[in-house]
PDB file of C-alpha atoms in Angstrom:
ATOM      1  CA  MET A   1      81.941  96.576 117.239  1.00 57.00           C
ATOM      2  CA  HIS A   2      85.328  95.088 117.800  1.00 66.00           C
ATOM      3  CA  THR A   3      86.966  94.763 121.159  1.00 81.00           C
ATOM      4  CA  GLU A   4      90.365  96.302 121.804  1.00 84.00           C
ATOM      5  CA  LYS A   5      92.061  92.909 121.616  1.00 87.00           C
ATOM      6  CA  GLN A   6      90.494  92.216 118.204  1.00 84.00           C
ATOM      7  CA  LYS A   7      91.638  95.618 116.921  1.00 84.00           C
ATOM      8  CA  ILE A   8      95.202  94.959 118.023  1.00 87.00           C
ATOM      9  CA  THR A   9      95.126  91.506 116.435  1.00 90.00           C
ATOM     10  CA  MET A  10      93.808  92.929 113.159  1.00 89.00           C
ATOM     11  CA  LYS A  11      96.473  95.658 113.152  1.00 89.00           C
ATOM     12  CA  LEU A  12      99.193  93.092 113.808  1.00 93.00           C
ATOM     13  CA  LEU A  13      97.881  90.799 111.055  1.00 93.00           C
ATOM     14  CA  SER A  14      97.797  93.708 108.588  1.00 93.00           C
ATOM     15  CA  PHE A  15     101.345  94.702 109.508  1.00 95.00           C
ATOM     16  CA  ILE A  16     102.604  91.122 109.138  1.00 95.00           C
ATOM     17  CA  LEU A  17     100.938  90.756 105.723  1.00 95.00           C
ATOM     18  CA  ILE A  18     102.549  93.987 104.515  1.00 95.00           C
ATOM     19  CA  ILE A  19     106.001  92.926 105.736  1.00 96.00           C
ATOM     20  CA  ILE A  20     105.784  89.385 104.303  1.00 95.00           C
ATOM     21  CA  GLY A  21     104.491  90.758 101.015  1.00 95.00           C
ATOM     22  CA  ALA A  22     107.371  93.233 100.783  1.00 95.00           C
ATOM     23  CA  ILE A  23     109.876  90.483 101.554  1.00 95.00           C
ATOM     24  CA  LEU A  24     108.414  88.315  98.780  1.00 92.00           C
ATOM     25  CA  VAL A  25     108.525  91.181  96.291  1.00 93.00           C
ATOM     26  CA  PHE A  26     112.135  92.113  96.964  1.00 93.00           C
ATOM     27  CA  MET A  27     113.527  88.630  97.650  1.00 92.00           C
ATOM     28  CA  PHE A  28     112.926  87.100  94.215  1.00 87.00           C
ATOM     29  CA  ASN A  29     114.772  88.542  91.211  1.00 87.00           C
ATOM     30  CA  ASN A  30     113.222  86.571  88.316  1.00 83.00           C
ATOM     31  CA  GLU A  31     116.065  84.056  87.961  1.00 88.00           C
ATOM     32  CA  GLN A  32     113.557  81.195  87.846  1.00 90.00           C
ATOM     33  CA  PRO A  33     110.222  81.212  85.973  1.00 89.00           C
ATOM     34  CA  TRP A  34     108.228  80.779  89.212  1.00 91.00           C
ATOM     35  CA  HIS A  35     109.783  83.864  90.842  1.00 92.00           C
ATOM     36  CA  ILE A  36     107.261  86.095  89.084  1.00 93.00           C
ATOM     37  CA  TYR A  37     104.427  84.214  90.800  1.00 94.00           C
ATOM     38  CA  MET A  38     106.050  84.781  94.180  1.00 94.00           C
ATOM     39  CA  LYS A  39     106.311  88.498  93.414  1.00 94.00           C
ATOM     40  CA  ILE A  40     102.642  88.595  92.433  1.00 94.00           C
ATOM     41  CA  LEU A  41     101.751  86.824  95.671  1.00 95.00           C
ATOM     42  CA  GLY A  42     103.834  89.399  97.557  1.00 95.00           C
ATOM     43  CA  PHE A  43     102.012  92.290  95.893  1.00 96.00           C
ATOM     44  CA  VAL A  44      98.631  90.714  96.646  1.00 96.00           C
ATOM     45  CA  MET A  45      99.588  90.230 100.304  1.00 96.00           C
ATOM     46  CA  MET A  46     100.805  93.828 100.575  1.00 96.00           C
ATOM     47  CA  MET A  47      97.639  95.209  98.980  1.00 96.00           C
ATOM     48  CA  TYR A  48      95.387  93.128 101.223  1.00 96.00           C
ATOM     49  CA  GLY A  49      97.338  94.217 104.323  1.00 94.00           C
ATOM     50  CA  LEU A  50      97.086  97.857 103.261  1.00 94.00           C
ATOM     51  CA  TYR A  51      93.371  97.454 102.550  1.00 94.00           C
ATOM     52  CA  LYS A  52      92.677  95.992 106.005  1.00 91.00           C
ATOM     53  CA  SER A  53      94.805  98.590 107.784  1.00 91.00           C
ATOM     54  CA  THR A  54      93.068 101.417 105.903  1.00 90.00           C
ATOM     55  CA  ILE A  55      89.656 100.085 106.942  1.00 89.00           C
ATOM     56  CA  LEU A  56      90.777 100.053 110.579  1.00 86.00           C
ATOM     57  CA  TRP A  57      92.251 103.534 110.284  1.00 84.00           C
ATOM     58  CA  VAL A  58      89.043 104.991 108.815  1.00 84.00           C
ATOM     59  CA  LYS A  59      86.896 103.400 111.537  1.00 80.00           C
ATOM     60  CA  GLU A  60      89.122 104.789 114.298  1.00 78.00           C
ATOM     61  CA  ASN A  61      89.482 108.276 112.768  1.00 80.00           C
ATOM     62  CA  PRO A  62      86.226 109.480 111.191  1.00 77.00           C
ATOM     63  CA  ARG A  63      86.427 112.479 108.884  1.00 75.00           C
ATOM     64  CA  GLU A  64      85.731 115.909 110.328  1.00 71.00           C
ATOM     65  CA  ASP A  65      83.479 116.801 107.376  1.00 65.00           C
ATOM     66  CA  GLN A  66      81.073 113.994 108.230  1.00 61.00           C
ATOM     67  CA  ASP A  67      80.971 115.053 111.877  1.00 59.00           C
ATOM     68  CA  LYS A  68      80.189 118.680 110.958  1.00 63.00           C
ATOM     69  CA  SER A  69      77.445 117.699 108.514  1.00 61.00           C
ATOM     70  CA  LYS A  70      75.797 115.474 111.123  1.00 64.00           C
ATOM     71  CA  GLN A  71      75.826 118.327 113.625  1.00 64.00           C
ATOM     72  CA  ASN A  72      74.180 120.621 111.068  1.00 63.00           C
ATOM     73  CA  GLY A  73      71.582 118.025 110.135  1.00 62.00           C
ATOM     74  CA  GLU A  74      72.962 117.473 106.636  1.00 57.00           C
ATOM     75  CA  GLU A  75      74.023 114.173 105.039  1.00 50.00           C
TER      76      GLU A  75
END
């Protein structure tokens, strides 16, 4: 598994990607033709940051349903 330092680094990286992506999305207002590409890049960065943070969140907080089924011998 990951060490605590790696988890913190991954959380920080996810947070930074989300913030930079949001800045890119809201900073460009389509005045130039290449602004749309910057917005797309911003959306991709936000989605990747959200994806990575969701993976970390699921690993740290397993569902209660899965825990109950394992205790009962079901899967």
